Short mmCIF file of C-alpha atoms and ligand atoms in Angstrom, two decimals:
data_model
loop_
_atom_site.label_atom_id
_atom_site.label_comp_id
_atom_site.label_asym_id
_atom_site.label_seq_id
_atom_site.Cartn_x
_atom_site.Cartn_y
_atom_site.Cartn_z
CA MET Q 1 160.93 -110.81 0.71
CA ARG Q 2 161.49 -112.05 4.25
CA THR Q 3 159.59 -115.28 3.65
CA LYS Q 4 161.56 -115.79 0.45
CA SER Q 5 164.84 -115.36 2.33
CA ILE Q 6 163.79 -117.86 4.99
CA ILE Q 7 162.86 -120.41 2.31
CA LYS Q 8 166.17 -119.76 0.60
CA ILE Q 9 168.15 -120.24 3.81
CA PHE Q 10 166.22 -123.45 4.50
CA PHE Q 11 167.11 -124.86 1.11
CA LEU Q 12 170.71 -123.73 1.18
CA LEU Q 13 171.47 -124.97 4.68
CA ILE Q 14 169.09 -127.72 5.66
CA VAL Q 15 168.15 -129.59 2.52
CA PRO Q 16 171.67 -130.51 1.36
CA LEU Q 17 172.06 -132.36 4.66
CA ILE Q 18 169.15 -134.65 3.86
CA VAL Q 19 170.24 -135.35 0.32
CA THR Q 20 169.78 -139.03 -0.43
CA SER Q 21 172.48 -141.15 -1.89
CA CYS Q 22 172.17 -144.79 -2.86
CA SER Q 23 168.87 -145.67 -1.17
CA ARG Q 24 168.37 -149.39 -0.78
CA GLY Q 25 166.64 -151.32 -3.58
CA GLU Q 26 167.18 -148.58 -6.13
CA GLU Q 27 169.90 -147.99 -8.71
CA PRO Q 28 172.78 -146.00 -7.18
CA HIS Q 29 171.83 -142.37 -7.54
CA TYR Q 30 172.38 -138.96 -6.06
CA SER Q 31 169.62 -136.46 -5.34
CA MET Q 32 169.97 -132.86 -4.39
CA GLN Q 33 167.62 -129.97 -3.83
CA GLU Q 34 168.49 -126.30 -3.52
CA PHE Q 35 166.77 -122.94 -3.95
CA HIS Q 36 168.02 -120.83 -6.86
CA MET Q 37 166.49 -118.75 -9.68
CA GLY Q 38 163.53 -118.03 -7.40
CA THR Q 39 162.50 -121.66 -7.25
CA ILE Q 40 163.23 -125.08 -5.80
CA ILE Q 41 165.60 -127.09 -7.99
CA THR Q 42 165.65 -130.87 -7.70
CA GLU Q 43 168.11 -133.18 -9.40
CA LYS Q 44 168.14 -136.98 -9.43
CA VAL Q 45 171.17 -138.38 -11.19
CA TYR Q 46 171.99 -142.08 -11.67
CA GLY Q 47 175.32 -143.78 -12.20
CA GLU Q 48 178.93 -143.59 -11.15
CA ASN Q 49 179.69 -139.88 -11.28
CA ALA Q 50 176.24 -138.87 -10.11
CA GLU Q 51 177.30 -136.73 -7.16
CA LYS Q 52 179.96 -134.85 -9.07
CA ALA Q 53 177.65 -134.26 -12.04
CA ALA Q 54 174.76 -133.07 -9.86
CA ARG Q 55 177.00 -130.65 -7.94
CA GLU Q 56 178.54 -129.27 -11.12
CA ALA Q 57 175.11 -128.78 -12.71
CA MET Q 58 173.85 -126.96 -9.58
CA ASP Q 59 176.94 -124.74 -9.59
CA LYS Q 60 176.30 -123.95 -13.25
CA ILE Q 61 172.74 -122.92 -12.38
CA VAL Q 62 174.05 -120.62 -9.65
CA GLY Q 63 176.35 -119.10 -12.29
CA ILE Q 64 173.47 -118.60 -14.75
CA GLU Q 65 171.44 -116.92 -12.01
CA GLY Q 66 174.37 -114.62 -11.31
CA LEU Q 67 174.56 -113.60 -14.97
CA MET Q 68 170.88 -113.39 -15.80
CA SER Q 69 168.92 -112.36 -12.71
CA LEU Q 70 167.17 -109.03 -12.81
CA ASP Q 71 168.43 -107.66 -9.52
CA ALA Q 72 171.63 -109.44 -8.48
CA GLU Q 73 174.51 -107.00 -8.12
CA GLY Q 74 176.96 -107.67 -10.95
CA SER Q 75 174.41 -109.49 -13.13
CA GLU Q 76 174.80 -108.90 -16.85
CA ILE Q 77 171.06 -108.34 -17.29
CA LYS Q 78 171.14 -105.65 -14.58
CA LYS Q 79 174.03 -103.98 -16.44
CA LEU Q 80 172.07 -104.14 -19.71
CA ASN Q 81 168.97 -102.68 -18.01
CA ASP Q 82 170.90 -99.97 -16.14
CA ASN Q 83 172.33 -98.79 -19.46
CA SER Q 84 169.05 -98.76 -21.40
CA GLY Q 85 168.88 -95.80 -23.76
CA LYS Q 86 172.52 -94.98 -22.98
CA SER Q 87 175.12 -97.42 -24.22
CA TRP Q 88 176.03 -100.82 -25.56
CA VAL Q 89 177.01 -103.38 -22.96
CA GLU Q 90 179.45 -106.24 -23.37
CA LEU Q 91 177.93 -109.59 -22.34
CA SER Q 92 179.02 -113.21 -22.16
CA PRO Q 93 178.25 -115.37 -25.20
CA GLU Q 94 175.74 -117.33 -23.15
CA THR Q 95 173.72 -114.27 -22.20
CA ILE Q 96 173.81 -113.20 -25.86
CA TYR Q 97 172.57 -116.70 -26.81
CA VAL Q 98 169.58 -116.45 -24.43
CA LEU Q 99 168.76 -112.91 -25.66
CA GLU Q 100 168.87 -114.09 -29.28
CA LYS Q 101 166.70 -117.11 -28.55
CA SER Q 102 164.24 -114.80 -26.79
CA LYS Q 103 163.94 -112.60 -29.86
CA GLU Q 104 163.54 -115.66 -32.09
CA PHE Q 105 160.53 -116.76 -30.02
CA SER Q 106 159.12 -113.23 -29.95
CA ASP Q 107 159.08 -113.27 -33.74
CA LEU Q 108 157.60 -116.75 -33.81
CA SER Q 109 154.84 -115.93 -31.32
CA GLY Q 110 153.77 -112.58 -32.76
CA GLY Q 111 155.35 -110.74 -29.83
CA THR Q 112 153.38 -112.57 -27.12
CA PHE Q 113 156.69 -113.79 -25.74
CA ASP Q 114 158.62 -110.61 -25.03
CA ILE Q 115 161.42 -110.33 -22.48
CA THR Q 116 161.14 -106.52 -22.49
CA VAL Q 117 158.12 -106.93 -20.18
CA GLY Q 118 160.56 -106.13 -17.34
CA PRO Q 119 159.01 -102.75 -16.38
CA LEU Q 120 155.53 -104.32 -16.35
CA VAL Q 121 156.65 -107.24 -14.20
CA LYS Q 122 158.18 -104.71 -11.76
CA ALA Q 123 155.04 -102.54 -11.76
CA TRP Q 124 152.78 -105.46 -10.78
CA GLY Q 125 155.28 -106.53 -8.11
CA ILE Q 126 154.15 -110.12 -8.38
CA SER Q 127 155.90 -112.44 -5.90
CA THR Q 128 157.37 -109.46 -4.03
CA ASP Q 129 156.07 -107.57 -1.00
CA ASN Q 130 155.02 -104.74 -3.34
CA GLN Q 131 152.31 -106.45 -5.35
CA ARG Q 132 149.78 -103.94 -6.62
CA ILE Q 133 147.41 -103.18 -9.48
CA PRO Q 134 148.91 -100.39 -11.61
CA GLY Q 135 146.60 -97.69 -12.98
CA ASP Q 136 145.52 -97.49 -16.64
CA ASP Q 137 147.83 -94.60 -17.52
CA GLU Q 138 150.82 -96.25 -15.91
CA LEU Q 139 150.10 -99.47 -17.82
CA LYS Q 140 149.67 -97.62 -21.11
CA ASN Q 141 153.01 -95.95 -20.62
CA LEU Q 142 154.76 -99.22 -19.74
CA VAL Q 143 153.15 -101.11 -22.65
CA SER Q 144 154.64 -98.51 -24.99
CA LEU Q 145 158.06 -99.26 -23.47
CA THR Q 146 157.63 -102.98 -24.16
CA ASP Q 147 159.06 -103.95 -27.53
CA TYR Q 148 161.57 -106.70 -28.21
CA ASN Q 149 162.59 -104.93 -31.44
CA ASP Q 150 164.27 -102.34 -29.22
CA LEU Q 151 166.66 -104.97 -27.92
CA LEU Q 152 169.66 -104.60 -30.21
CA ILE Q 153 172.19 -107.41 -30.36
CA ASP Q 154 175.60 -107.31 -32.00
CA LYS Q 155 176.67 -110.93 -31.96
CA SER Q 156 180.07 -110.30 -33.56
CA SER Q 157 181.16 -108.22 -30.58
CA ASN Q 158 178.95 -109.90 -27.93
CA ARG Q 159 177.25 -106.62 -27.13
CA ALA Q 160 173.64 -105.66 -26.62
CA MET Q 161 171.66 -102.53 -25.93
CA LEU Q 162 168.13 -101.50 -25.06
CA LYS Q 163 167.21 -98.58 -27.27
CA ARG Q 164 165.08 -96.52 -24.89
CA GLU Q 165 165.67 -95.37 -21.34
CA GLY Q 166 163.51 -97.20 -18.81
CA GLN Q 167 163.35 -100.40 -20.85
CA MET Q 168 164.15 -103.59 -19.00
CA VAL Q 169 164.76 -107.19 -19.96
CA ASP Q 170 163.42 -109.97 -17.70
CA LEU Q 171 164.57 -113.50 -18.49
CA GLY Q 172 162.17 -115.15 -16.00
CA GLY Q 173 160.29 -116.78 -18.88
CA ILE Q 174 163.27 -118.47 -20.51
CA ALA Q 175 166.37 -118.70 -18.27
CA LYS Q 176 165.23 -121.83 -16.40
CA GLY Q 177 164.89 -123.62 -19.72
CA TYR Q 178 168.43 -122.63 -20.64
CA ALA Q 179 169.62 -123.82 -17.22
CA ALA Q 180 167.93 -127.22 -17.70
CA ASP Q 181 169.63 -127.65 -21.08
CA CYS Q 182 173.01 -126.83 -19.49
CA ALA Q 183 172.45 -129.30 -16.64
CA ILE Q 184 171.72 -132.16 -19.06
CA GLU Q 185 174.90 -131.36 -21.04
CA ILE Q 186 176.90 -131.54 -17.80
CA TYR Q 187 175.38 -134.93 -16.93
CA LYS Q 188 176.31 -136.22 -20.39
CA LYS Q 189 179.87 -134.93 -20.02
CA HIS Q 190 180.20 -137.07 -16.90
CA GLY Q 191 178.98 -140.16 -18.74
CA ILE Q 192 175.58 -140.17 -17.03
CA LYS Q 193 172.88 -142.05 -18.93
CA SER Q 194 169.89 -141.41 -16.71
CA ALA Q 195 168.89 -138.24 -14.85
CA ILE Q 196 166.08 -135.81 -14.19
CA ILE Q 197 166.13 -132.15 -13.22
CA ASN Q 198 163.16 -130.05 -12.14
CA LEU Q 199 163.41 -126.28 -11.83
CA GLY Q 200 160.02 -125.43 -10.34
CA GLY Q 201 157.91 -126.99 -13.09
CA ASN Q 202 160.59 -126.86 -15.75
CA VAL Q 203 161.57 -130.52 -16.12
CA LYS Q 204 164.18 -132.15 -18.34
CA VAL Q 205 165.16 -135.82 -18.44
CA LEU Q 206 168.23 -137.58 -19.76
CA GLY Q 207 167.60 -141.01 -21.26
CA SER Q 208 165.01 -143.25 -19.66
CA LYS Q 209 164.70 -144.35 -16.03
CA PRO Q 210 167.50 -146.74 -15.05
CA ASP Q 211 165.17 -149.72 -15.52
CA GLY Q 212 164.69 -148.71 -19.16
CA THR Q 213 161.11 -147.45 -18.80
CA PRO Q 214 160.20 -143.85 -19.73
CA TRP Q 215 160.06 -141.12 -17.10
CA LYS Q 216 156.53 -140.34 -15.99
CA ILE Q 217 156.02 -136.59 -15.59
CA GLY Q 218 152.89 -135.35 -13.84
CA ILE Q 219 150.99 -132.35 -15.15
CA GLN Q 220 150.09 -130.11 -12.20
CA ASN Q 221 146.42 -129.54 -11.35
CA PRO Q 222 146.33 -125.71 -11.58
CA ARG Q 223 143.84 -125.40 -8.72
CA ALA Q 224 145.30 -127.91 -6.26
CA PRO Q 225 148.39 -128.01 -4.04
CA ILE Q 226 151.74 -128.68 -5.72
CA GLY Q 227 152.06 -132.38 -6.55
CA LYS Q 228 148.37 -132.96 -7.29
CA ILE Q 229 148.14 -133.79 -10.96
CA VAL Q 230 145.60 -134.01 -13.77
CA GLY Q 231 147.62 -136.26 -16.03
CA ILE Q 232 150.92 -137.84 -16.94
CA VAL Q 233 153.20 -137.77 -19.96
CA GLU Q 234 155.82 -140.47 -20.49
CA VAL Q 235 159.10 -139.21 -21.89
CA THR Q 236 162.67 -140.22 -22.74
CA ASP Q 237 165.31 -137.58 -23.53
CA LYS Q 238 162.79 -134.74 -23.46
CA THR Q 239 161.81 -131.64 -21.57
CA VAL Q 240 158.38 -130.98 -20.07
CA VAL Q 241 157.83 -127.32 -19.23
CA SER Q 242 154.72 -125.79 -17.69
CA SER Q 243 153.49 -122.21 -17.47
CA GLY Q 244 150.40 -121.23 -15.58
CA ASP Q 245 148.39 -118.74 -13.60
CA TYR Q 246 148.96 -120.82 -10.46
CA GLN Q 247 152.69 -120.19 -10.12
CA ARG Q 248 153.15 -116.62 -8.85
CA TYR Q 249 149.98 -114.72 -8.24
CA PHE Q 250 147.90 -112.72 -5.84
CA ILE Q 251 144.13 -112.50 -5.52
CA GLU Q 252 142.31 -109.23 -4.94
CA ASP Q 253 138.52 -108.84 -5.00
CA SER Q 254 138.28 -112.42 -6.27
CA VAL Q 255 140.46 -111.64 -9.30
CA ARG Q 256 143.64 -113.65 -9.81
CA TYR Q 257 146.59 -111.49 -10.86
CA HIS Q 258 149.36 -113.80 -12.07
CA HIS Q 259 152.87 -113.44 -13.43
CA ILE Q 260 152.44 -114.02 -17.17
CA ILE Q 261 151.93 -110.62 -18.73
CA ASP Q 262 150.25 -110.02 -22.06
CA PRO Q 263 152.64 -107.49 -23.65
CA ARG Q 264 149.74 -106.02 -25.64
CA THR Q 265 147.68 -105.03 -22.60
CA GLY Q 266 150.28 -104.91 -19.84
CA ARG Q 267 147.98 -107.06 -17.71
CA PRO Q 268 148.20 -110.69 -16.61
CA ALA Q 269 147.21 -112.68 -19.69
CA ASP Q 270 143.49 -113.38 -19.71
CA SER Q 271 143.51 -115.95 -22.47
CA GLY Q 272 141.06 -118.47 -21.06
CA LEU Q 273 143.85 -120.82 -19.93
CA MET Q 274 145.04 -121.90 -16.51
CA GLY Q 275 148.07 -123.84 -17.71
CA VAL Q 276 150.10 -124.95 -20.71
CA THR Q 277 152.73 -127.69 -20.78
CA VAL Q 278 155.15 -128.01 -23.69
CA ILE Q 279 157.05 -131.23 -24.45
CA THR Q 280 160.03 -131.16 -26.81
CA ASP Q 281 163.83 -131.69 -26.99
CA SER Q 282 165.14 -128.26 -26.04
CA SER Q 283 164.17 -126.77 -22.71
CA ILE Q 284 164.97 -123.17 -23.69
CA ASP Q 285 162.53 -123.57 -26.60
CA ALA Q 286 159.89 -125.20 -24.40
CA ASP Q 287 160.21 -122.47 -21.77
CA ALA Q 288 159.66 -119.65 -24.26
CA LEU Q 289 156.89 -121.57 -26.02
CA SER Q 290 154.89 -122.44 -22.91
CA THR Q 291 154.88 -118.79 -21.83
CA ALA Q 292 153.92 -117.66 -25.35
CA ALA Q 293 151.20 -120.30 -25.73
CA PHE Q 294 149.73 -119.26 -22.39
CA VAL Q 295 149.40 -115.67 -23.62
CA LEU Q 296 148.05 -116.77 -27.00
CA GLY Q 297 145.27 -118.96 -25.56
CA LEU Q 298 143.97 -122.34 -26.72
CA GLU Q 299 143.28 -121.71 -30.43
CA LYS Q 300 146.32 -119.66 -31.36
CA GLY Q 301 148.62 -121.40 -28.89
CA MET Q 302 147.63 -124.78 -30.32
CA GLU Q 303 148.18 -123.45 -33.85
CA LEU Q 304 151.68 -122.24 -32.92
CA VAL Q 305 152.70 -125.52 -31.28
CA GLU Q 306 151.25 -127.66 -34.10
CA SER Q 307 153.21 -125.60 -36.63
CA LEU Q 308 156.50 -126.73 -35.06
CA ASP Q 309 158.12 -130.12 -35.64
CA GLY Q 310 158.72 -132.28 -32.60
CA VAL Q 311 156.77 -130.06 -30.22
CA GLU Q 312 153.72 -131.31 -28.29
CA ALA Q 313 151.59 -129.60 -25.67
CA VAL Q 314 148.84 -129.96 -23.08
CA PHE Q 315 146.43 -127.06 -22.57
CA ILE Q 316 144.15 -126.66 -19.55
CA ASP Q 317 141.44 -124.03 -19.89
CA VAL Q 318 139.50 -122.15 -17.24
CA ASP Q 319 136.53 -124.51 -17.71
CA LYS Q 320 138.83 -127.33 -16.54
CA LYS Q 321 138.93 -128.91 -19.97
CA ILE Q 322 142.19 -130.49 -21.12
CA TYR Q 323 143.29 -130.52 -24.75
CA VAL Q 324 146.43 -132.02 -26.30
CA THR Q 325 148.26 -131.74 -29.63
CA ASP Q 326 147.68 -134.48 -32.22
CA GLY Q 327 151.00 -136.16 -31.40
CA LEU Q 328 149.90 -136.72 -27.79
CA LYS Q 329 146.54 -138.25 -28.58
CA GLY Q 330 146.44 -141.80 -27.25
CA LYS Q 331 149.58 -141.09 -25.24
CA PHE Q 332 148.54 -138.49 -22.68
CA ILE Q 333 147.46 -140.32 -19.52
CA PHE Q 334 144.48 -138.52 -18.01
CA GLU Q 335 144.64 -139.03 -14.23
CA ASP Q 336 142.53 -136.58 -12.28
CA GLU Q 337 142.06 -137.42 -8.64
CA SER Q 338 139.93 -134.29 -8.15
CA LYS Q 339 137.34 -135.52 -10.69
CA GLU Q 340 136.85 -131.91 -11.75
CA TYR Q 341 138.61 -131.98 -15.11
CA GLU Q 342 137.49 -133.28 -18.47
CA TYR Q 343 139.87 -134.63 -21.09
CA VAL Q 344 138.68 -133.57 -24.54
CA GLU Q 345 140.61 -135.69 -27.03
CA GLU Q 346 138.74 -134.53 -30.13
CA ARG Q 347 137.91 -130.85 -30.46
P1 LIG P 1 157.07 -118.82 -17.28
O1 LIG P 1 156.86 -119.24 -15.87
O2 LIG P 1 158.20 -119.48 -17.97
O3 LIG P 1 155.82 -118.84 -18.09
O4 LIG P 1 157.57 -117.31 -17.25
C1 LIG P 1 156.90 -116.30 -16.59
C2 LIG P 1 157.91 -115.28 -16.16
O5 LIG P 1 158.47 -114.66 -17.33
C3 LIG P 1 157.33 -114.16 -15.35
O6 LIG P 1 157.47 -114.40 -13.96
C4 LIG P 1 158.10 -112.94 -15.82
O7 LIG P 1 159.34 -112.87 -15.16
C5 LIG P 1 158.38 -113.26 -17.28
N1 LIG P 1 157.29 -112.92 -18.21
C6 LIG P 1 156.02 -112.53 -17.91
N2 LIG P 1 155.30 -112.35 -19.03
C7 LIG P 1 156.13 -112.60 -20.07
C8 LIG P 1 155.97 -112.57 -21.49
N3 LIG P 1 154.82 -112.26 -22.07
N4 LIG P 1 157.06 -112.89 -22.25
C9 LIG P 1 158.24 -113.20 -21.68
N5 LIG P 1 158.44 -113.26 -20.35
C10 LIG P 1 157.41 -112.97 -19.55
MG1 LIG P 2 158.62 -119.84 -19.90
#
């Protein structure tokens, strides 16, 4: 917790001072970087109202965090969780929207995406000072508490309720996607034609780069420091969202315990994958889908993604083999400095 606070203070106080604006030789742009939603958020916005648009988008993200974080005092999700098994809670339309979207993707993914994993996420304590391996009985008990069907939503009155006491919603697998969608809408409102936002691996771009070429988004090497990639996708007006076992994890007795929980076992998903990247139009969709596909594994995850129009994906398995959906064949740029990965275009 202490380290997290120091990082947060660094990003809140120091980084805004070194924000770049209008570097020489480049299109006029405004960049900013802050720490919110448990991650580093970077914006690069081009054009006349760039600074205003970037600031407004960042403020919106702070607002979303305030509504949807698990622990923040006054957060709507905390209120929903605190009243589980007791009473209906009135929520803002945007929280209701994210809850509804979550349930839609739970249905679509056979329950592998399930925001009621909250108690399990807490029990594992991943990315806190209390990380631990819960016992079998504890996990069994918490798995029985995990069921998105127990999240009741009454859209007409903007109310929701968790049926059983102890149940908890955690929007960590979808809220960043929603935030990215909101940021892009704010850029558009300000007449921006070209921008990119990255919320810790959850990327969305508006238009193309100012010179008219597509944005090049690197796919993280899951076993190398941040920034080392295994490939590139070129995109215009799209989102590129990655989920993986390399994002929040701890290692004990050589076993990697990561943050994506399989709701059926209560344990970090052991699906044979190290990472999944989803490319599509909507970032909220991509966020839910990349988490779900990670839990489902290569075969079923690929099947799910291929069943959806306009959705592409890159899968990296534990044998360091990379697979892509049909729509990415011939387009995915395999670029592996480590020379450890193999790109398998035909399965
Ligand atoms: P992501 O990085 O988008 O794949 O989301 C992972 C985060 O979502 C975790 O840190 C948890 O907060 C939450 N989460 C973990 N497992 C699941 C799951 N099976 N379905 C939905 N959310 C999950
Ligand atoms: Mg996700």
